[in-house]
Coordinates of C-alpha atoms (C1' of nucleotides) in Angstrom, one line a residue:
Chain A
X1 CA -90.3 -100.4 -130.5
X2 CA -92.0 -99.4 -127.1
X3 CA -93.9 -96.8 -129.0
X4 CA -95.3 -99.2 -131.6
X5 CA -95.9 -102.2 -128.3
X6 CA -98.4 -98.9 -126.3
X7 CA -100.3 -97.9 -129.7
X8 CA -101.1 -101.9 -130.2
X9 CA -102.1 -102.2 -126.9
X10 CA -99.4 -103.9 -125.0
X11 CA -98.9 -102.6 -121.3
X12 CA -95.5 -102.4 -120.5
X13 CA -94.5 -104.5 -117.4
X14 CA -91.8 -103.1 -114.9
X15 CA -89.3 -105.2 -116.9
X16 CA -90.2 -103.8 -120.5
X17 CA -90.1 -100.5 -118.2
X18 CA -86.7 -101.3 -117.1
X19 CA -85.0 -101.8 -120.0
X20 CA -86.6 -99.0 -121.8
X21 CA -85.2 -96.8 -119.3
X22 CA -81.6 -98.3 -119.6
X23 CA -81.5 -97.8 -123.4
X24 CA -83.0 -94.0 -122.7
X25 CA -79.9 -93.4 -120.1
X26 CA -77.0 -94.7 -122.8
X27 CA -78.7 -92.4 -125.5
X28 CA -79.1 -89.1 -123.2
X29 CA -82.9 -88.7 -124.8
X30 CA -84.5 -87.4 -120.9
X31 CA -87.5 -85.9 -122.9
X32 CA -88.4 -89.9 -123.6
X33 CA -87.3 -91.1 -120.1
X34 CA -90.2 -88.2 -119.0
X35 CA -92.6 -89.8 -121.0
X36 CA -91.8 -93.5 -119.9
X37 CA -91.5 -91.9 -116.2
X38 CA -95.5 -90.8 -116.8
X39 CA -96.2 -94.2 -117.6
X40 CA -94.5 -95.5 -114.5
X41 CA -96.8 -93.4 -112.3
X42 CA -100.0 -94.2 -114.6
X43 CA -99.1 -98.1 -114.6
X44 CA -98.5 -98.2 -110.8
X45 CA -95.2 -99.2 -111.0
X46 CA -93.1 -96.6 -108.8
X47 CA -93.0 -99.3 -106.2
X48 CA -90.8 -101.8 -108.3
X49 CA -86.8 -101.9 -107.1
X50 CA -86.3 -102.4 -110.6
X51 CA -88.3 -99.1 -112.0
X52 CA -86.5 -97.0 -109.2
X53 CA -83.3 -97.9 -109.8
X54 CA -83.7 -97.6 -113.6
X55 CA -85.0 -94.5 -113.1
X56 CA -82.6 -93.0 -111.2
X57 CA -79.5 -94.7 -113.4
X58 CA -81.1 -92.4 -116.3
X59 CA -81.8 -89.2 -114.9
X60 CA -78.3 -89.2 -113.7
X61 CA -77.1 -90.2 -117.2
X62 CA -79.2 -87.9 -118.8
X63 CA -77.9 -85.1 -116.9
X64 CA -81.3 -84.2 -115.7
X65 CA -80.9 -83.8 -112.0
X66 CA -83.5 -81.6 -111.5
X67 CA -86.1 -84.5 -112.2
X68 CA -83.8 -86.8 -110.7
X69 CA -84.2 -85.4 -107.4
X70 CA -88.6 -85.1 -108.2
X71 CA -88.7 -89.0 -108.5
X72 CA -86.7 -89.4 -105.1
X73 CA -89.1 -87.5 -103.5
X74 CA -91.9 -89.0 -105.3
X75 CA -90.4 -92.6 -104.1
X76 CA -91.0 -94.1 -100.9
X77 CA -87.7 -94.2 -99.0
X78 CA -88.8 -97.6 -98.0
X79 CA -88.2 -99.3 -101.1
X80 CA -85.1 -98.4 -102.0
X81 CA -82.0 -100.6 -101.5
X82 CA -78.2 -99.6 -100.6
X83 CA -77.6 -100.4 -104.4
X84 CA -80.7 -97.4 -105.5
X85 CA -79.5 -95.0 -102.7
X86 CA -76.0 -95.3 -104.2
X87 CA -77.3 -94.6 -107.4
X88 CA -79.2 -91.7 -106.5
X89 CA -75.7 -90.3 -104.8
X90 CA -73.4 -91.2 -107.6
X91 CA -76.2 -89.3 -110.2
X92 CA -76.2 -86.3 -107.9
X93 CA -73.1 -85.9 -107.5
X94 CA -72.0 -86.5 -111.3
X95 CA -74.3 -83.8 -112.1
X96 CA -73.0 -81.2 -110.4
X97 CA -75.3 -81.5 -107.2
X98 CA -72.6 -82.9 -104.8
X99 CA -74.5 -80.3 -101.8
X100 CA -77.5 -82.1 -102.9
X101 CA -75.8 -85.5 -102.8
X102 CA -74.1 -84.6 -99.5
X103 CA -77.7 -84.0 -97.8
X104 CA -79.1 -86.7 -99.1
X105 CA -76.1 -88.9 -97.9
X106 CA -76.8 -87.2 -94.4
X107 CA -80.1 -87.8 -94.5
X108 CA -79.2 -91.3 -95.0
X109 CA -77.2 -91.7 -92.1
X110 CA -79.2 -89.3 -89.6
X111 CA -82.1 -92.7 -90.3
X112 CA -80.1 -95.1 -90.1
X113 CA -80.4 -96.5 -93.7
X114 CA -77.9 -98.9 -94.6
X115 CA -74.7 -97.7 -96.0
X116 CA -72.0 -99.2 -97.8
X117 CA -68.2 -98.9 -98.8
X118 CA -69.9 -98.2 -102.4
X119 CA -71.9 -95.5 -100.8
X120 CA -69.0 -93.9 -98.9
X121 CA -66.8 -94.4 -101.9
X122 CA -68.8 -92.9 -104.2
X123 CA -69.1 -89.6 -101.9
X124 CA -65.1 -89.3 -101.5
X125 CA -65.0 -89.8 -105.4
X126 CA -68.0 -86.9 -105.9
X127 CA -66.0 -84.4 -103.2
X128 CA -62.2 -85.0 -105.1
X129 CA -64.2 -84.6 -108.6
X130 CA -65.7 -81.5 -107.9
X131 CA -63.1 -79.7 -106.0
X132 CA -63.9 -80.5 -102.2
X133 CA -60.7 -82.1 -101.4
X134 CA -60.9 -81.5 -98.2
X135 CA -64.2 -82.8 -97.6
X136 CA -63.0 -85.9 -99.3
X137 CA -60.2 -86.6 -96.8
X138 CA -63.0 -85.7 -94.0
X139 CA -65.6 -88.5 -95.3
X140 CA -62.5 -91.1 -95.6
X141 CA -62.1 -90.8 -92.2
X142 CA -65.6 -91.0 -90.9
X143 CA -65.8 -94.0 -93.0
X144 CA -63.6 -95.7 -91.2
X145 CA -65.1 -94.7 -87.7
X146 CA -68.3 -96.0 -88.9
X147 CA -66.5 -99.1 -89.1
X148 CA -66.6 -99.5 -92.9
X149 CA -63.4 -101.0 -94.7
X150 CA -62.0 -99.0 -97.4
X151 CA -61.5 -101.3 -100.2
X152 CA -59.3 -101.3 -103.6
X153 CA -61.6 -98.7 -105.5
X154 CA -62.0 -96.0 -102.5
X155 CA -58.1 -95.8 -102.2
X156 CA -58.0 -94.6 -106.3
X157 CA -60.7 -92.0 -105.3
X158 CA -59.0 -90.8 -102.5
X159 CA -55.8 -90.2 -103.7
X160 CA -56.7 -87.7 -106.8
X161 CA -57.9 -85.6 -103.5
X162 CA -54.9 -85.9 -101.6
X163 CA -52.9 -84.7 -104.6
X164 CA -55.0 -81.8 -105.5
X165 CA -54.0 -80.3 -102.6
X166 CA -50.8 -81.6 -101.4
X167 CA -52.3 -83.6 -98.6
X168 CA -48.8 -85.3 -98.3
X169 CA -49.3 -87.1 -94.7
X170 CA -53.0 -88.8 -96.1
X171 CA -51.5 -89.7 -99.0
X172 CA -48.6 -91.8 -97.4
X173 CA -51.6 -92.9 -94.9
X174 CA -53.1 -94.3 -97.6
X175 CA -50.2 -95.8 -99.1
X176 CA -49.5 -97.4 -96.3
X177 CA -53.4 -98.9 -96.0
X178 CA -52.2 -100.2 -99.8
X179 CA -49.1 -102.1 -98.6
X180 CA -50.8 -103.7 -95.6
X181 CA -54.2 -105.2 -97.0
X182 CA -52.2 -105.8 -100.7
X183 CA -54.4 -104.2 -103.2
X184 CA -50.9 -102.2 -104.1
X185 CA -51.3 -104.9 -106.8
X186 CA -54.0 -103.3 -108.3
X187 CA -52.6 -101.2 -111.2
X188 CA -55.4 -98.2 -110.4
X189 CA -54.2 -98.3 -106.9
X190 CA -50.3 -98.4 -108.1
X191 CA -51.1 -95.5 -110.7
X192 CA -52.9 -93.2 -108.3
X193 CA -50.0 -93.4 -106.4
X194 CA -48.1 -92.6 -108.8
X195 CA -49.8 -89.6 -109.7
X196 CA -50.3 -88.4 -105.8
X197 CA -46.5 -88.5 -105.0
X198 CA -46.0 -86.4 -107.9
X199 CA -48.6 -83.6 -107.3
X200 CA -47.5 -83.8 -103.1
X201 CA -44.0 -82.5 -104.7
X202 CA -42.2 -85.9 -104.2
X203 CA -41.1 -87.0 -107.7
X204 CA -38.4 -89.5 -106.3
X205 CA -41.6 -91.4 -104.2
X206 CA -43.3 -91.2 -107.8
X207 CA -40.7 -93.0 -109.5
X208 CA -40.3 -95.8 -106.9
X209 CA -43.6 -96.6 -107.0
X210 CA -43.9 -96.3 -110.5
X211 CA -40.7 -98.9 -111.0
X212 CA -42.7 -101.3 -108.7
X213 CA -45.8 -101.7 -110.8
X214 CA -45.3 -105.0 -112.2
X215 CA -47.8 -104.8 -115.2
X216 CA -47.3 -101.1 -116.2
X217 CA -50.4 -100.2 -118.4
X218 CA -50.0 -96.6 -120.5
X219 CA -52.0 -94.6 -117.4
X220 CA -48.9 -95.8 -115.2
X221 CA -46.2 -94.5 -118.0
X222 CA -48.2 -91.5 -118.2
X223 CA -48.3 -90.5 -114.4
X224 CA -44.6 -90.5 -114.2
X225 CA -44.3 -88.9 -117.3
X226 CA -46.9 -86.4 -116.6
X227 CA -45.1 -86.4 -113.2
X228 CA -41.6 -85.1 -114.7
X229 CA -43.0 -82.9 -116.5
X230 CA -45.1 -81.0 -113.6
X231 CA -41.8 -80.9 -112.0
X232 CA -39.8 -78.9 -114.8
X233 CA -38.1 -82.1 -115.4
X234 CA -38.2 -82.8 -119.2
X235 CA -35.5 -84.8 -120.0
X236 CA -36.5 -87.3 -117.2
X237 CA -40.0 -87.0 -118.7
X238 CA -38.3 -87.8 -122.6
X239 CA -36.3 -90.9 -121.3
X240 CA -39.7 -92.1 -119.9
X241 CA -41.2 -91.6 -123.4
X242 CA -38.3 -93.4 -125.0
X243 CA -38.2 -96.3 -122.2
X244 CA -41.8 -96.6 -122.8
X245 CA -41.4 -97.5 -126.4
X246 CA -38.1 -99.8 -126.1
X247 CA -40.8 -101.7 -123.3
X248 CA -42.8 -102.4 -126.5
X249 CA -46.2 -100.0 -125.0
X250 CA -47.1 -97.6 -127.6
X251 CA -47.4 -94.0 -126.8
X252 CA -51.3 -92.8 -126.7
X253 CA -52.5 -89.2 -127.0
X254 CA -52.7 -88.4 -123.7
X255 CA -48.5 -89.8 -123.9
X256 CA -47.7 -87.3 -126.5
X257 CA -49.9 -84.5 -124.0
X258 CA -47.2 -85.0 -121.4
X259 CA -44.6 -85.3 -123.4
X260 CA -45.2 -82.1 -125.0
X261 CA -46.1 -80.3 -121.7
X262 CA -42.5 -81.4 -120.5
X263 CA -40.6 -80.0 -123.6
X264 CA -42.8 -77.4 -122.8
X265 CA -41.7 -76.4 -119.2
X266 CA -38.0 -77.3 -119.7
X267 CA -38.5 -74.8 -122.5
X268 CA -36.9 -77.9 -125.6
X269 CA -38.7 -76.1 -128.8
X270 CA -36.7 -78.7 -131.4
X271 CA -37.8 -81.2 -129.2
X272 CA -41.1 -80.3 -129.0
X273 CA -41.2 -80.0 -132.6
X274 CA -40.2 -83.7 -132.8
X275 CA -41.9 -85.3 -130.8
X276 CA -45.2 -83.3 -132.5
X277 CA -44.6 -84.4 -136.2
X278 CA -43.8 -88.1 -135.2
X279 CA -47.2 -87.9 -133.3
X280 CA -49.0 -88.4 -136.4
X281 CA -46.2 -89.7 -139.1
X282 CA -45.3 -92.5 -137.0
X283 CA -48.2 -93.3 -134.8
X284 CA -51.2 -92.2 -136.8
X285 CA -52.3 -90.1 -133.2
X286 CA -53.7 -86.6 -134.9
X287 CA -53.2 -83.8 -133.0
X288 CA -55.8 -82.8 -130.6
X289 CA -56.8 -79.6 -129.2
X290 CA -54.5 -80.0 -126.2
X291 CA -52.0 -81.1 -128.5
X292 CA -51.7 -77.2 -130.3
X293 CA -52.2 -75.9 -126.5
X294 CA -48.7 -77.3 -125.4
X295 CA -47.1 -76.4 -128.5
X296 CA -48.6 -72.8 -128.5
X297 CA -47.0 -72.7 -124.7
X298 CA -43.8 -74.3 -126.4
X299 CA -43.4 -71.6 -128.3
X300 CA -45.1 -68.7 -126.8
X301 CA -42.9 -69.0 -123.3
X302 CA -39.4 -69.5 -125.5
X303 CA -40.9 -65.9 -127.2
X304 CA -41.4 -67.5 -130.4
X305 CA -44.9 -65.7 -130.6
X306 CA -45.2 -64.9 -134.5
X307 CA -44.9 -69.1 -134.6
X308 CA -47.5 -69.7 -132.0
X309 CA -49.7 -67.1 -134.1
X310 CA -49.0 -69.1 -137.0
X311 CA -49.6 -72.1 -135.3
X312 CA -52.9 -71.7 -134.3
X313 CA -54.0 -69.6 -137.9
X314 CA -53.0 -73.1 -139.5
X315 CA -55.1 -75.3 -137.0
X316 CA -57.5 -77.9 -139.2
X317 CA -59.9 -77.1 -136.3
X318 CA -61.1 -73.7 -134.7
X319 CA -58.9 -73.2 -132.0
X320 CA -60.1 -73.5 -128.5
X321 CA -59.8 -70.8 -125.6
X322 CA -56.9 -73.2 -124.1
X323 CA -55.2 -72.3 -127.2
X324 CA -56.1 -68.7 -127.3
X325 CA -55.0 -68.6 -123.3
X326 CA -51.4 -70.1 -123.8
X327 CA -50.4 -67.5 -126.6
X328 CA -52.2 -64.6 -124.5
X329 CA -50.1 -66.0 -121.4
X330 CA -47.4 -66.3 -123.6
X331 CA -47.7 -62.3 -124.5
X332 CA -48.3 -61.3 -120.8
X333 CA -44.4 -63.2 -120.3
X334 CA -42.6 -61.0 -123.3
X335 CA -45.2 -58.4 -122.9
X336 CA -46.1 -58.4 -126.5
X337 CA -49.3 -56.0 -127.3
X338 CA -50.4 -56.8 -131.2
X339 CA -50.5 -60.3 -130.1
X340 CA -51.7 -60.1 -126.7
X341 CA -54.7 -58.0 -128.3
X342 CA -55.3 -60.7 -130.9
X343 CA -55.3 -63.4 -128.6
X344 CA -57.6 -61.5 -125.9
X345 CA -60.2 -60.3 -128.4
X346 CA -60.8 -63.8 -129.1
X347 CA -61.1 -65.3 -125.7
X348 CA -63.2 -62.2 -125.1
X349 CA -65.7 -64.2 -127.3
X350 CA -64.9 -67.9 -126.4
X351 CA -65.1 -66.7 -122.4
X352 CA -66.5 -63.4 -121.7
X353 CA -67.0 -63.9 -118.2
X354 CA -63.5 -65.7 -117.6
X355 CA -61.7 -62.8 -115.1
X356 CA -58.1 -64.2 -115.8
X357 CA -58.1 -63.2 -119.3
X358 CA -59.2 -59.5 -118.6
X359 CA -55.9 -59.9 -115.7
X360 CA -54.2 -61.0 -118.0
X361 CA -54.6 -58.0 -120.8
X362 CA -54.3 -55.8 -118.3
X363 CA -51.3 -56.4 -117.3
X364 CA -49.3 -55.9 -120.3
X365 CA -50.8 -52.7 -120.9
X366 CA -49.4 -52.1 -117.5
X367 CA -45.8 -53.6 -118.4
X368 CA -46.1 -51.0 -120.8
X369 CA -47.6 -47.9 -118.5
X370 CA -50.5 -47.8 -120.6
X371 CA -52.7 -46.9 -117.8
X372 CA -55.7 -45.2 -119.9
X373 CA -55.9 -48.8 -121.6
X374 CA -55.3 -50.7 -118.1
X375 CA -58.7 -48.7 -116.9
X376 CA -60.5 -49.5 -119.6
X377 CA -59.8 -53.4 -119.4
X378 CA -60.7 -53.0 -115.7
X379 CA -64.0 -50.9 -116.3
X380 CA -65.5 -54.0 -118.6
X381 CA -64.9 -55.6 -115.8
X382 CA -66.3 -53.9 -113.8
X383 CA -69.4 -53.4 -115.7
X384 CA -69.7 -57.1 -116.3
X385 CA -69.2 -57.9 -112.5
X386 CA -66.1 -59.7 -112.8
X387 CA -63.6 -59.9 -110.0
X388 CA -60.2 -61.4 -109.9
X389 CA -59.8 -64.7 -108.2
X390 CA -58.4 -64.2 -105.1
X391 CA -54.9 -65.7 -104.8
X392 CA -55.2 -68.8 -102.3
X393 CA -52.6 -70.8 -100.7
X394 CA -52.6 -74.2 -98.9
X395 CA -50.4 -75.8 -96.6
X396 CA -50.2 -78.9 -94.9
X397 CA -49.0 -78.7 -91.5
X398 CA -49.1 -82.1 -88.7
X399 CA -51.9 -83.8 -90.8
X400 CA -53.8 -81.0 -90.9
X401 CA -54.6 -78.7 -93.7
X402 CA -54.7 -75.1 -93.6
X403 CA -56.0 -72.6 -96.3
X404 CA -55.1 -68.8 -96.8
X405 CA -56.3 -66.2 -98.8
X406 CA -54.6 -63.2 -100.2
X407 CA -55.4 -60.0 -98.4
X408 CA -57.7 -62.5 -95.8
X409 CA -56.4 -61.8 -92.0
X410 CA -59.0 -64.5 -90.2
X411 CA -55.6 -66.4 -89.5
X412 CA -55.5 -66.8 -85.5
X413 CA -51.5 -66.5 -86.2
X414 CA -51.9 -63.6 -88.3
X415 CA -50.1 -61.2 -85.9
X416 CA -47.3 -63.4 -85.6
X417 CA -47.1 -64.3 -89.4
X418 CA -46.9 -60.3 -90.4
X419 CA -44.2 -60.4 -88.0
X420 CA -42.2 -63.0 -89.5
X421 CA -42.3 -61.8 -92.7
X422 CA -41.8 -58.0 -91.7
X423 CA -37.8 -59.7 -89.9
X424 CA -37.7 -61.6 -92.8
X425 CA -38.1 -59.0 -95.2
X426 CA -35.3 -56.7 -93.3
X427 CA -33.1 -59.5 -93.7
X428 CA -33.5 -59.5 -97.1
X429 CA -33.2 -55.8 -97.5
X430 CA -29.5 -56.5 -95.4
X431 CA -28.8 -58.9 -98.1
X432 CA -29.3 -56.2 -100.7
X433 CA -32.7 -57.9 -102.0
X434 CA -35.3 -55.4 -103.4
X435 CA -38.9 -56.1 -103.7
X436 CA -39.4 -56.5 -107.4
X437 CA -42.6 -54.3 -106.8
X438 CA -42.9 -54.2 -111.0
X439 CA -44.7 -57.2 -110.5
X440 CA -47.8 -56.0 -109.0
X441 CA -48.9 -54.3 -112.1
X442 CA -51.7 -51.4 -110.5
X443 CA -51.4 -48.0 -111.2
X444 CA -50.5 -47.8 -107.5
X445 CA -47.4 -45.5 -105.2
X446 CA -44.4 -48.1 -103.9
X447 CA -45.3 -48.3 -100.2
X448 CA -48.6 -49.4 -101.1
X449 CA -47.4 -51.9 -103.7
X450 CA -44.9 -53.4 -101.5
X451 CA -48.2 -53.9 -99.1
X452 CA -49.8 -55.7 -101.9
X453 CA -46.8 -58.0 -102.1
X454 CA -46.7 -59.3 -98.6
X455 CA -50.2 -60.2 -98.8
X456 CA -49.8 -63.0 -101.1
X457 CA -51.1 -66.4 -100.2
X458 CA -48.2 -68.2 -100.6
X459 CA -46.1 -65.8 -98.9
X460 CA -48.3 -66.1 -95.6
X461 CA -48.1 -69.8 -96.4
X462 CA -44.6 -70.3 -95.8
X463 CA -44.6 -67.7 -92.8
X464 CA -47.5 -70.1 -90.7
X465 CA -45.7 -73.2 -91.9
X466 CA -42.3 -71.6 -91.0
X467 CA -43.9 -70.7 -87.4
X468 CA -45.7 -73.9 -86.9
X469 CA -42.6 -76.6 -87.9
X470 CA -39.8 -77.8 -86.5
X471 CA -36.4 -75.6 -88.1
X472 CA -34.7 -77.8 -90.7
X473 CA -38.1 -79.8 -91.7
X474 CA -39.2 -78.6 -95.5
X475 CA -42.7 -77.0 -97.0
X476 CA -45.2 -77.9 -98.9
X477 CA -47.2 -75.3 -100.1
X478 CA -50.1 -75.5 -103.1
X479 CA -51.3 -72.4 -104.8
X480 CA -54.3 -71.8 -107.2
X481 CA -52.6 -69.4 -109.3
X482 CA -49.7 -68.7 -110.5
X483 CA -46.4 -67.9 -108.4
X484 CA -45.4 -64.1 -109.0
X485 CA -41.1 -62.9 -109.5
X486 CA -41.3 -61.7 -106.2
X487 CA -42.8 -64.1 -104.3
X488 CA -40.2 -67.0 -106.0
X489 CA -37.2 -64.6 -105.6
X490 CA -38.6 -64.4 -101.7
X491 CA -38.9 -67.9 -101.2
X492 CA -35.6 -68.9 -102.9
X493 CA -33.9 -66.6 -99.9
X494 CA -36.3 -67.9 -97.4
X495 CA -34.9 -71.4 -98.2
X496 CA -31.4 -70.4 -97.9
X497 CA -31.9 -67.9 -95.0
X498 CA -33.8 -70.5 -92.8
X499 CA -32.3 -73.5 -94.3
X500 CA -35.1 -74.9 -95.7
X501 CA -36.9 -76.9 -98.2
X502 CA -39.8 -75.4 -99.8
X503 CA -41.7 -77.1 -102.6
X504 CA -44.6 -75.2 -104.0
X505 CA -46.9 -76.3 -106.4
X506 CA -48.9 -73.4 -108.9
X507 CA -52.0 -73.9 -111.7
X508 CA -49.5 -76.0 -113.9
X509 CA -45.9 -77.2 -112.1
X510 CA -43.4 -77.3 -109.0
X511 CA -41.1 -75.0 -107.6
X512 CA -38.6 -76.8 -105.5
X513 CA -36.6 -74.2 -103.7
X514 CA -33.8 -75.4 -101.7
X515 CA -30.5 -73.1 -100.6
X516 CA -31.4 -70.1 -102.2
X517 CA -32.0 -71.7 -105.7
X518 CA -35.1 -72.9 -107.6
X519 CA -35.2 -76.1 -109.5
X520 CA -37.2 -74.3 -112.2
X521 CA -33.6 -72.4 -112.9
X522 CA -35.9 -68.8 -113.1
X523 CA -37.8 -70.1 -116.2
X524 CA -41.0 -70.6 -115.6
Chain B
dC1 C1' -75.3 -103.6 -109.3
dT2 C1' -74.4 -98.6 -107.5
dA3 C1' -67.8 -96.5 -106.7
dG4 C1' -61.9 -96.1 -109.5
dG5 C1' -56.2 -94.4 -112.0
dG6 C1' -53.1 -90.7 -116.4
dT7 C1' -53.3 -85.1 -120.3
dT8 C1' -53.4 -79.5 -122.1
dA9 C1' -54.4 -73.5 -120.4
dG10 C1' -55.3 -69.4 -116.8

DNA sequence: CTAGGGTTAG
């Protein structure tokens, strides 16, 4: 239609130009949005609020930063209003460009343009989406000492950030901002918290919230459910599913994810099963991708691999490298090599550049002492310039977080923390513990090996948190990858030894160790 | 007129 308006002869005006531009953003079509951004210069129009905001509303829908960031410089600062600015932030951001958004944001500020909850919202929701959790909690506090209310949708950004990495006392900070200005009544606010308490380790805070949320919508049954599961606890997380239907709410895909995922840590195959026919026979849900992840973990971890196998041959769909990953995880747990071949030559395809996978081969051949195979898996990586991501750890200790990496001694406490976990260790030893130094699969001698042990994140983790706490208060500890034998049989004596609780979170669930035991029960 | 909550794997 605007094509056949410019070869009659019809200019556009900046409200034709507008709405052009709107209908260009919803279809993702940039290459048109280019041409109608020509006209925009040609016509004169690049002065219109209208044309700038439009403008900047579809580069960032069309995933076209790039541009986006050409037609902010090419716009007079001037003439753009808190409602464009926050546009141009939330675009950057969404595409990937959050340093990019975070200058311009400063830049902002440093000129004293003016700024808005929207604006400083959108920021802490850009930093928790893209993995800069801390810089979320950070921005949520300048906000406030610029004077700027948090308001009902800020709270729901912050918290996802708060969760991610265990940020416990913020979270309960915000909670509390929730209670005293009342938008706890907003079910986003209500279901965030939810979610929060249950990644911060506290399932019972979860639950209480989740039983005062008047008008439960399915994200709220899903949190807590979601929650259990996290936690190991899958019969919790079934009785959710099951209250969830008596309360007359229907179970949605995303339901039957965390369902699954429950039966899936808690280790319920028959269960699992269950639940996974009735997903389509009863509800008419089809089983997604995710869907044959969890039940290719369900089986995988109880060592039902041939079922997995034939799980995923019989997929109506190709199969994902989620689904590849869970039976290659799956044969890295029973150390099964046809499998664990199968399943790594086809995530060498779907992710060639994906480091955990290569790990994760190489480390049943070295279950196995295949070390000729072990250095070949290491030389592609090599050649491909692939490194293991480092183990890191992060612990919240008096409001503050702290962040270690495996191996990394910049720790001003590192001296001390070595120190602690050298007694520690001989106290073990007294109790007749042995470092399970199997675990550290390298072709390397013992003493060495042992070395490599103590350097884990999570181990230094508990040592700072055990140095920097009052005795008797627990830990909270959140790691990126997943926790190794040793490093859970160390902590499980470390919370008898020192009488503490320690709850630490991996890539996909809780550990709650607490006198000498694990709330996982060794399964994991 | 721009900001928001729940899912799978490693």
């Amino acid at each position: 239609m605007f094509q056949e308006m410019h070869s009659k002869g019809f200019q556009p005006d900046h409200i034709t130009i507008s709405s052009v531009l709107s209908a260009v953003g919803d279809i993702e079509r940039f290459n048109i949005g280019i041409q109608v951004l020509c006209y925009v210069i040609k016509l004169g129009l690049l002065h219109c609020k209208f044309v700038i905001s439009a403008l900047i509303d579809m580069f960032g829908k069309c995933a076209c930063a790039g541009d986006l960031m050409k037609a902010f410089e090419e716009t007079n600062e001037e003439l753009m209003d808190v409602g464009a600015r926050n546009a141009l932030l939330t675009a950057l951001s969404r595409n990937g460009l959050l340093d990019v958004a975070m200058e311009v944001f400063e830049r902002f500020r440093v000129r004293g343009r003016e700024l808005n909850v929207v604006s400083w919202t959108s920021m802490i929701a850009g930093c928790s989406q893209n993995g800069k959790d801390i810089e979320a909690l950070e921005l949520f506090r300048e906000m406030q000492s610029a004077g700027v209310k948090p308001n009902s949708v800020t709270i729901p950004c912050l918290l996802p950030a708060c969760g991610n990495i265990a940020a416990l006392v913020h979270g309960k900070a915000a909670h509390g901002f929730a209670l005293r200005t009342g938008i706890i009544a907003d079910v986003h606010v209500s279901s965030a918290l939810v979610d929060m308490y249950a990644k911060c380790g506290r399932i019972h805070l979860s639950r209480l919230c989740f039983d005062r949320i008047p008008n439960k919508n399915s994200v709220c049954w899903n949190a807590i459910m979601g929650g259990y599961a996290m936690h190991g606890k899958a019969n919790e997380a079934i009785d959710i599913f099951h209250l969830m239907q008596q309360k007359g709410h229907k179970p949605d895909f995303i339901s039957f994810s965390c369902v699954l995922s429950a039966c899936s840590q808690g280790g319920l195959t028959e269960q699992g099963w269950r639940f996974f026919n009735s997903m389509y026979e009863d509800y008419g849900i089809e089983a997604k991708m995710e869907h044959y992840s969890c039940m290719v973990n369900l089986l995988g971890r109880s060592g039902k691999l041939e079922e997995a196998y034939t799980m995923i041959k019989q997929m109506p769909f190709e199969p994902h490298a989620c689904v590849w990953g869970a039976l290659l995880s799956s044969c890295r747990l029973h150390n099964n090599i046809r499998l664990g071949k199968i399943a790594a030559r086809n995530l060498f395809e779907l992710e060639p550049n994906n480091p955990g996978n290569y790990i994760l081969l190489s480390n049943i051949y070295a279950s196995k002492a295949m070390w000729d195979e072990v250095d070949a898996v290491r030389d592609v990586m090599r050649s491909r310039g692939m490194k293991k991501n480092p183990g890191c750890s992060w612990i919240e200790i008096k409001n503050q977080v702290h962040m270690l990496l495996a191996g990394d001694k910049s720790n001003p406490q590192m001296t001390e923390i070595i120190e602690k976990l050298h007694k520690l260790s001989l106290e073990m030893k007294k109790a007749g513990y042995l470092p399970n130094t199997n675990l550290v699969l390298q072709d390397v001698d013992e003493q060495d090996k042992e070395q490599i042990l103590c350097g884990h994140s999570e181990k230094l983790a508990v040592a700072l948190g055990l140095l920097n706490t009052p005795p008797g208060s627990p830990l909270q500890i959140i790691k990126n990858l997943r926790i190794c034998g040793d490093c859970h049989a160390v902590i499980k004596f470390i919370s008898g030894f020192e009488g503490r609780e320690i709850y630490v979170r991996d890539t996909n669930r809780f550990h709650h160790f607490k006198d000498g035991v694990c709330s996982c029960g060794d399964f994991w």
